[in-house]
Short mmCIF file of C-alpha atoms in Angstrom, two decimals:
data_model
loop_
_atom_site.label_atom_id
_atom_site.label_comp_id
_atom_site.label_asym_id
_atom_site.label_seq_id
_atom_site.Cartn_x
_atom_site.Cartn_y
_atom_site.Cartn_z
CA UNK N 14 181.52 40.83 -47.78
CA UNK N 15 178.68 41.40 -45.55
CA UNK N 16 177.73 44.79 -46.73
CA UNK N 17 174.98 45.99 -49.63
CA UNK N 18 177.40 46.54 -52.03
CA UNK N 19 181.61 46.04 -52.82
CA UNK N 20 181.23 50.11 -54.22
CA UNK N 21 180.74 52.82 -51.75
CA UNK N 22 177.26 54.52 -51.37
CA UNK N 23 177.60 58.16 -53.44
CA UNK N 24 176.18 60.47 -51.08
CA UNK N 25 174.21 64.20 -52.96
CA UNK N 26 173.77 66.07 -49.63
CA UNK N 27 173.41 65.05 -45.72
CA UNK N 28 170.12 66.44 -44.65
CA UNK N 29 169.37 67.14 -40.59
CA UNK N 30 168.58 63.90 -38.62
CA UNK N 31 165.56 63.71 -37.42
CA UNK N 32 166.50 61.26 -34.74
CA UNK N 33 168.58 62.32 -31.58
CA UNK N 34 171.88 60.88 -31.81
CA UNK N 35 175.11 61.58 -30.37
CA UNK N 36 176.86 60.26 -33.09
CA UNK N 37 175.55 60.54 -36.25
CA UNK N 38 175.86 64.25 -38.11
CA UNK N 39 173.34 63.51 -40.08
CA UNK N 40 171.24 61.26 -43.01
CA UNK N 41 172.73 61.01 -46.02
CA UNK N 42 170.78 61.22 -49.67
CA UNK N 43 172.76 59.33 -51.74
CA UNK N 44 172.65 59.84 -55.66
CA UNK N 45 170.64 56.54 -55.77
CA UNK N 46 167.61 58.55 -53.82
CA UNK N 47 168.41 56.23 -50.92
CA UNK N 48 168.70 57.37 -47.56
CA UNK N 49 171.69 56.38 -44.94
CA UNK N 50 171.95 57.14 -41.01
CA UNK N 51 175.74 58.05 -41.35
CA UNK N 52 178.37 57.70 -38.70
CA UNK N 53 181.67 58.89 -38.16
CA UNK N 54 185.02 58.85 -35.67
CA UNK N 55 185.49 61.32 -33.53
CA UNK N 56 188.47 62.34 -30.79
CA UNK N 57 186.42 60.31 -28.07
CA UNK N 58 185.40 57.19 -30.10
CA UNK N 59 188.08 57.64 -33.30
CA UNK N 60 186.78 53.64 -34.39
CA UNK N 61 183.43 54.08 -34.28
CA UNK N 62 182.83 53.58 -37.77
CA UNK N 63 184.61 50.35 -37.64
CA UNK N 64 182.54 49.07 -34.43
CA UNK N 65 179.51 49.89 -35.98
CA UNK N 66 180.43 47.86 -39.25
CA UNK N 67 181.67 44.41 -37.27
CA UNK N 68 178.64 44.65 -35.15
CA UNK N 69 176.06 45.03 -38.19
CA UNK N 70 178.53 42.01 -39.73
CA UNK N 71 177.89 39.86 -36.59
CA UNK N 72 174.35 40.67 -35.70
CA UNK N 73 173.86 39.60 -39.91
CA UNK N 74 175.75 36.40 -39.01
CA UNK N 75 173.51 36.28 -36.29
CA UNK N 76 170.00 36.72 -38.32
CA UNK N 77 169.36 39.83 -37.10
CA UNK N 78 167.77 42.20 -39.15
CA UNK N 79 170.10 44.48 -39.06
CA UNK N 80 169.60 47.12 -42.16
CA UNK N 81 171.71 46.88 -44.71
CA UNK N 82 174.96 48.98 -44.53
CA UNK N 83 177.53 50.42 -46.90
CA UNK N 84 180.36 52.69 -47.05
CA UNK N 85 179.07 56.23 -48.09
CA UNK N 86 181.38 58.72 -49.54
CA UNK N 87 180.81 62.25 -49.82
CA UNK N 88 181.69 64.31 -52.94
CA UNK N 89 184.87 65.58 -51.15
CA UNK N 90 186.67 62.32 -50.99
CA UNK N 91 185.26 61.75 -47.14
CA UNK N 92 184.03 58.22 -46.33
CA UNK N 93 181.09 57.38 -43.30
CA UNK N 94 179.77 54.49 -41.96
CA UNK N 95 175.83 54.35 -43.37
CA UNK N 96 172.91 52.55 -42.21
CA UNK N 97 170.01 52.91 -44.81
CA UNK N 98 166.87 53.11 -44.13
CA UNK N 99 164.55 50.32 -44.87
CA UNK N 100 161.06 49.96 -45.88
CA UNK N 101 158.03 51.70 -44.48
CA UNK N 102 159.42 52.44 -40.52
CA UNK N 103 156.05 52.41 -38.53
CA UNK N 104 157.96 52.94 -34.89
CA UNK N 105 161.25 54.64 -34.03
CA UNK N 106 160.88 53.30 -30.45
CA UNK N 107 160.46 49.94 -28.80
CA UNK N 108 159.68 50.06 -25.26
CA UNK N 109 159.51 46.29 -24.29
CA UNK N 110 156.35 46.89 -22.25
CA UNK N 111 155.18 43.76 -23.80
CA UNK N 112 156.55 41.03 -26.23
CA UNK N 113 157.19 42.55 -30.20
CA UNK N 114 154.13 42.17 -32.39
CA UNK N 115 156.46 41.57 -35.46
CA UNK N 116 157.06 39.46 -37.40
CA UNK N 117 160.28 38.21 -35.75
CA UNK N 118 159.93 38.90 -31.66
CA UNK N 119 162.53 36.40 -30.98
CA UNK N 120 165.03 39.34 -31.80
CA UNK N 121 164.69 40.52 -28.35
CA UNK N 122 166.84 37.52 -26.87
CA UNK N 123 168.93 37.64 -29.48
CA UNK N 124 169.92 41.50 -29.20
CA UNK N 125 170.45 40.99 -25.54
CA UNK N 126 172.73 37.72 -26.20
CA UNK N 127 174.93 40.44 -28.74
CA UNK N 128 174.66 43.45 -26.55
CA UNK N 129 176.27 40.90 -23.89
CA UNK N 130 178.91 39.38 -26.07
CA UNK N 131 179.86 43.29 -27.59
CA UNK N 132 179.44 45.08 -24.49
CA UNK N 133 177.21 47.54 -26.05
CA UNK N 134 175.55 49.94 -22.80
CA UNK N 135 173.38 52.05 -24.88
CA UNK N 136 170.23 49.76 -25.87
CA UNK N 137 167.50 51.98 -25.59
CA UNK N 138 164.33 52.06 -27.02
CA UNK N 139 164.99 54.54 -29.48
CA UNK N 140 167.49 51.76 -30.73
CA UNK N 141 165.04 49.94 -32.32
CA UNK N 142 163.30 50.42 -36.00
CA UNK N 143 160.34 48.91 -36.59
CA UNK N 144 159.71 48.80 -40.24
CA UNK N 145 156.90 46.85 -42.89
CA UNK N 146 157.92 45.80 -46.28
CA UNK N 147 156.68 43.51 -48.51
CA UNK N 148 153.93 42.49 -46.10
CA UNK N 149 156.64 41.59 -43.40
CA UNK N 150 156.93 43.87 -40.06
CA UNK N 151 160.38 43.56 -38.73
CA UNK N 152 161.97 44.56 -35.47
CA UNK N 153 165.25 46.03 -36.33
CA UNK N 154 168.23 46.65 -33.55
CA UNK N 155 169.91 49.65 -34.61
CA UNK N 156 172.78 51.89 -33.19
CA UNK N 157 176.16 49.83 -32.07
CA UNK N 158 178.20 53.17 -31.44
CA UNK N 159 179.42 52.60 -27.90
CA UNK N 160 179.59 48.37 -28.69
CA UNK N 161 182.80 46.87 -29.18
CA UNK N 162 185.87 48.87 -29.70
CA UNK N 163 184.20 51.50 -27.61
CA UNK N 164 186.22 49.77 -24.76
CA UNK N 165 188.72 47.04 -26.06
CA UNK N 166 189.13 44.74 -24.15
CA UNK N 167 185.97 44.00 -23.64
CA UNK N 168 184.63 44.15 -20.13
CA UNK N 169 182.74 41.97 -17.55
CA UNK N 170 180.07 42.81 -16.79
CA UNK N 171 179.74 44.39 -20.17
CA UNK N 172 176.43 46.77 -18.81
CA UNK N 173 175.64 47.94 -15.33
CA UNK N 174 171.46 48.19 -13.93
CA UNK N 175 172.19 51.87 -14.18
CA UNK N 176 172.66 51.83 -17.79
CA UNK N 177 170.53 52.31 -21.35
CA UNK N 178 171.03 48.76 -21.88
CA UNK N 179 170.93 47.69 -18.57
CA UNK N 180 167.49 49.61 -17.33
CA UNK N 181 166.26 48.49 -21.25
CA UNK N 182 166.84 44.44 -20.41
CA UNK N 183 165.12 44.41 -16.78
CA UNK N 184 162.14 45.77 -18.34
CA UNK N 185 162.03 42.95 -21.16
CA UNK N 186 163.04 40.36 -19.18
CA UNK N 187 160.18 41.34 -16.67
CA UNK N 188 157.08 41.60 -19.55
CA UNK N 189 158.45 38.50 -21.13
CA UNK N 190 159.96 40.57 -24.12
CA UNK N 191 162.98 38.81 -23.96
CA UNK N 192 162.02 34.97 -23.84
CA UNK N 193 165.06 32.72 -22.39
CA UNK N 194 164.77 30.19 -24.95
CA UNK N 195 165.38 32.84 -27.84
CA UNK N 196 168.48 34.31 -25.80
CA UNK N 197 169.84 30.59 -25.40
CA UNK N 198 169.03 29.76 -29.15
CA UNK N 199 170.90 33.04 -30.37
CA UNK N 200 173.76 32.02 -27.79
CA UNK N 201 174.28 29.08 -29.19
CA UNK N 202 174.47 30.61 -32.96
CA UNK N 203 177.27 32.60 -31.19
CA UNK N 204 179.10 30.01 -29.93
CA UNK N 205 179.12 27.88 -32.87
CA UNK N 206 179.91 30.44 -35.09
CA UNK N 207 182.87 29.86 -37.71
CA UNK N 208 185.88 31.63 -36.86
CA UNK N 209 186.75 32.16 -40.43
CA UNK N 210 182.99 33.82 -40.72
CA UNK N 211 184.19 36.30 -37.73
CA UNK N 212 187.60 36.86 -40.02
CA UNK N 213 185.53 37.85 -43.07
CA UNK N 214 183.71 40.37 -40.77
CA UNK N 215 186.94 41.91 -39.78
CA UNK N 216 188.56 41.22 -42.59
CA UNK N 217 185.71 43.55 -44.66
CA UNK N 218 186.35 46.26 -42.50
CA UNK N 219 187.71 48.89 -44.43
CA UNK N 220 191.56 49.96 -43.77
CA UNK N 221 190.83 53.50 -42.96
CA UNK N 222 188.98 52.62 -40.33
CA UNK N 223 190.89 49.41 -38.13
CA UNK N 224 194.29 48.84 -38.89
CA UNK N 225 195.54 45.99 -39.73
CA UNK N 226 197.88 44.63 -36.61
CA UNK N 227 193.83 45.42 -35.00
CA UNK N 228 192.42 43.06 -37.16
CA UNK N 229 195.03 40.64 -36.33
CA UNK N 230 194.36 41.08 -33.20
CA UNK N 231 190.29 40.71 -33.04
CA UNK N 232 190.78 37.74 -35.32
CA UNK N 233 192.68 35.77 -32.76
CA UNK N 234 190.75 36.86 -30.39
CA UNK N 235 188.02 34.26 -31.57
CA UNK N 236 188.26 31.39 -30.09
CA UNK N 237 190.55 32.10 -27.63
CA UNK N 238 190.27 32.00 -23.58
CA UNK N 239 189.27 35.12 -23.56
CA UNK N 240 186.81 34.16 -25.80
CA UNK N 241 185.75 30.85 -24.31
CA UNK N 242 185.20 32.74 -20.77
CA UNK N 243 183.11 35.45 -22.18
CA UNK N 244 180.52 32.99 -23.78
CA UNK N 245 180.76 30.97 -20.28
CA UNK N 246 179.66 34.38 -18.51
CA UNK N 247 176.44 34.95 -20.58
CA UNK N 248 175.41 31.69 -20.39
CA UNK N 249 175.58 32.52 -16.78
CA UNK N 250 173.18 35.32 -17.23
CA UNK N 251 170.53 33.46 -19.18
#
């Protein structure tokens, strides 16, 4: 599985996020002392949860450092996607004004090659972490709410100029933030991919959230023309 841990994440209390988010009601403190950006379904977006976990699984499979996420469950019984926060965060906000002085700027090309590929139109730059650990500053993409099974199946063009993502990308292509040759590296980790990596992804997903006859479906989705056409589109783009 490509989560922290096979257990769920025992959540104390869910304190008031400090971050604006449409999404998320809140972060939860988990018995551990850790601390977890949760996310939950709701009438307009019911698999949320389960868009946010594939896309953390696939931007992992990618090398993106993506934090770590978990299942948390809440005293009640209740179970929410969480994101936990991760080492010293020195910058909520990435603007692109210039490439990233981390340790890993090549994350740029590589978000916008997934934010393609997912159809994700809300890459902002308060989507981005930047955190230090260990002596390591990292660029994190965060935030894959409206990605994916926001709008199955997924369309073409996946973002318009007009939106988050789409205003976000024309600045970084413009101050060199987003360097081709990273975009066509991480493309080419897409394409080559493992189908039965993408089926442990989906597979991991946990029932409540994405059916099974849905899995089916995303799994043969892989690989397919659909599939094929897609990657021929961003390559398009790059």
């Amino acid at each position: 599985m490509n989560q922290t841990s096979l257990l769920p994440e025992r959540i104390r209390r869910i304190d008031p996020n400090p971050f604006k988010s449409a999404d998320s009601p809140g972060i939860g403190v988990a018995y551990s002392g850790q601390r977890y950006v949760l996310k939950t379904g709701h009438p307009a977006h019911p698999l949320l949860p389960a868009s946010e976990w594939i896309c953390h699984g696939l931007a992992h499979a990618m090398n993106l450092a993506v934090p770590h996420w978990t299942v948390c469950q809440l005293d009640d019984g209740s179970q929410m996607f969480g994101s936990r926060f991760e080492g010293d965060v020195k910058a909520v906000q990435y603007q692109a004004h210039r490439p990233a002085q981390t340790d890993n700027p090549w994350v740029v090309g590589a978000s916008y090659v997934l934010d393609l590929f997912v159809a994700n139109p809300d890459r902002h730059p308060g989507n981005w972490l930047e955190t230090e650990a260990a002596g390591v500053r990292l660029l994190r993409p965060i935030d894959y709410s409206r990605a994916l099974l926001w709008r199955w199946p997924l369309p073409t063009p996946p973002f318009v100029a007009g939106d988050n993502s789409g205003q976000f990308y024309i600045v970084a292509i413009a101050t060199g933030a987003m360097a081709k040759p990273d975009a066509m590296e991480a493309l080419e980790q897409l394409r080559t991919l493992k189908k039965d990596v993408w089926r442990t992804i989906v597979q991991s997903t946990p029932d409540m959230w994405l059916a099974e006859e849905f899995k089916r479906e995303m799994i043969n989705w892989w690989w397919s023309p659909q599939w094929h056409t897609r990657i021929q589109w961003i390559r398009a783009q790059l």
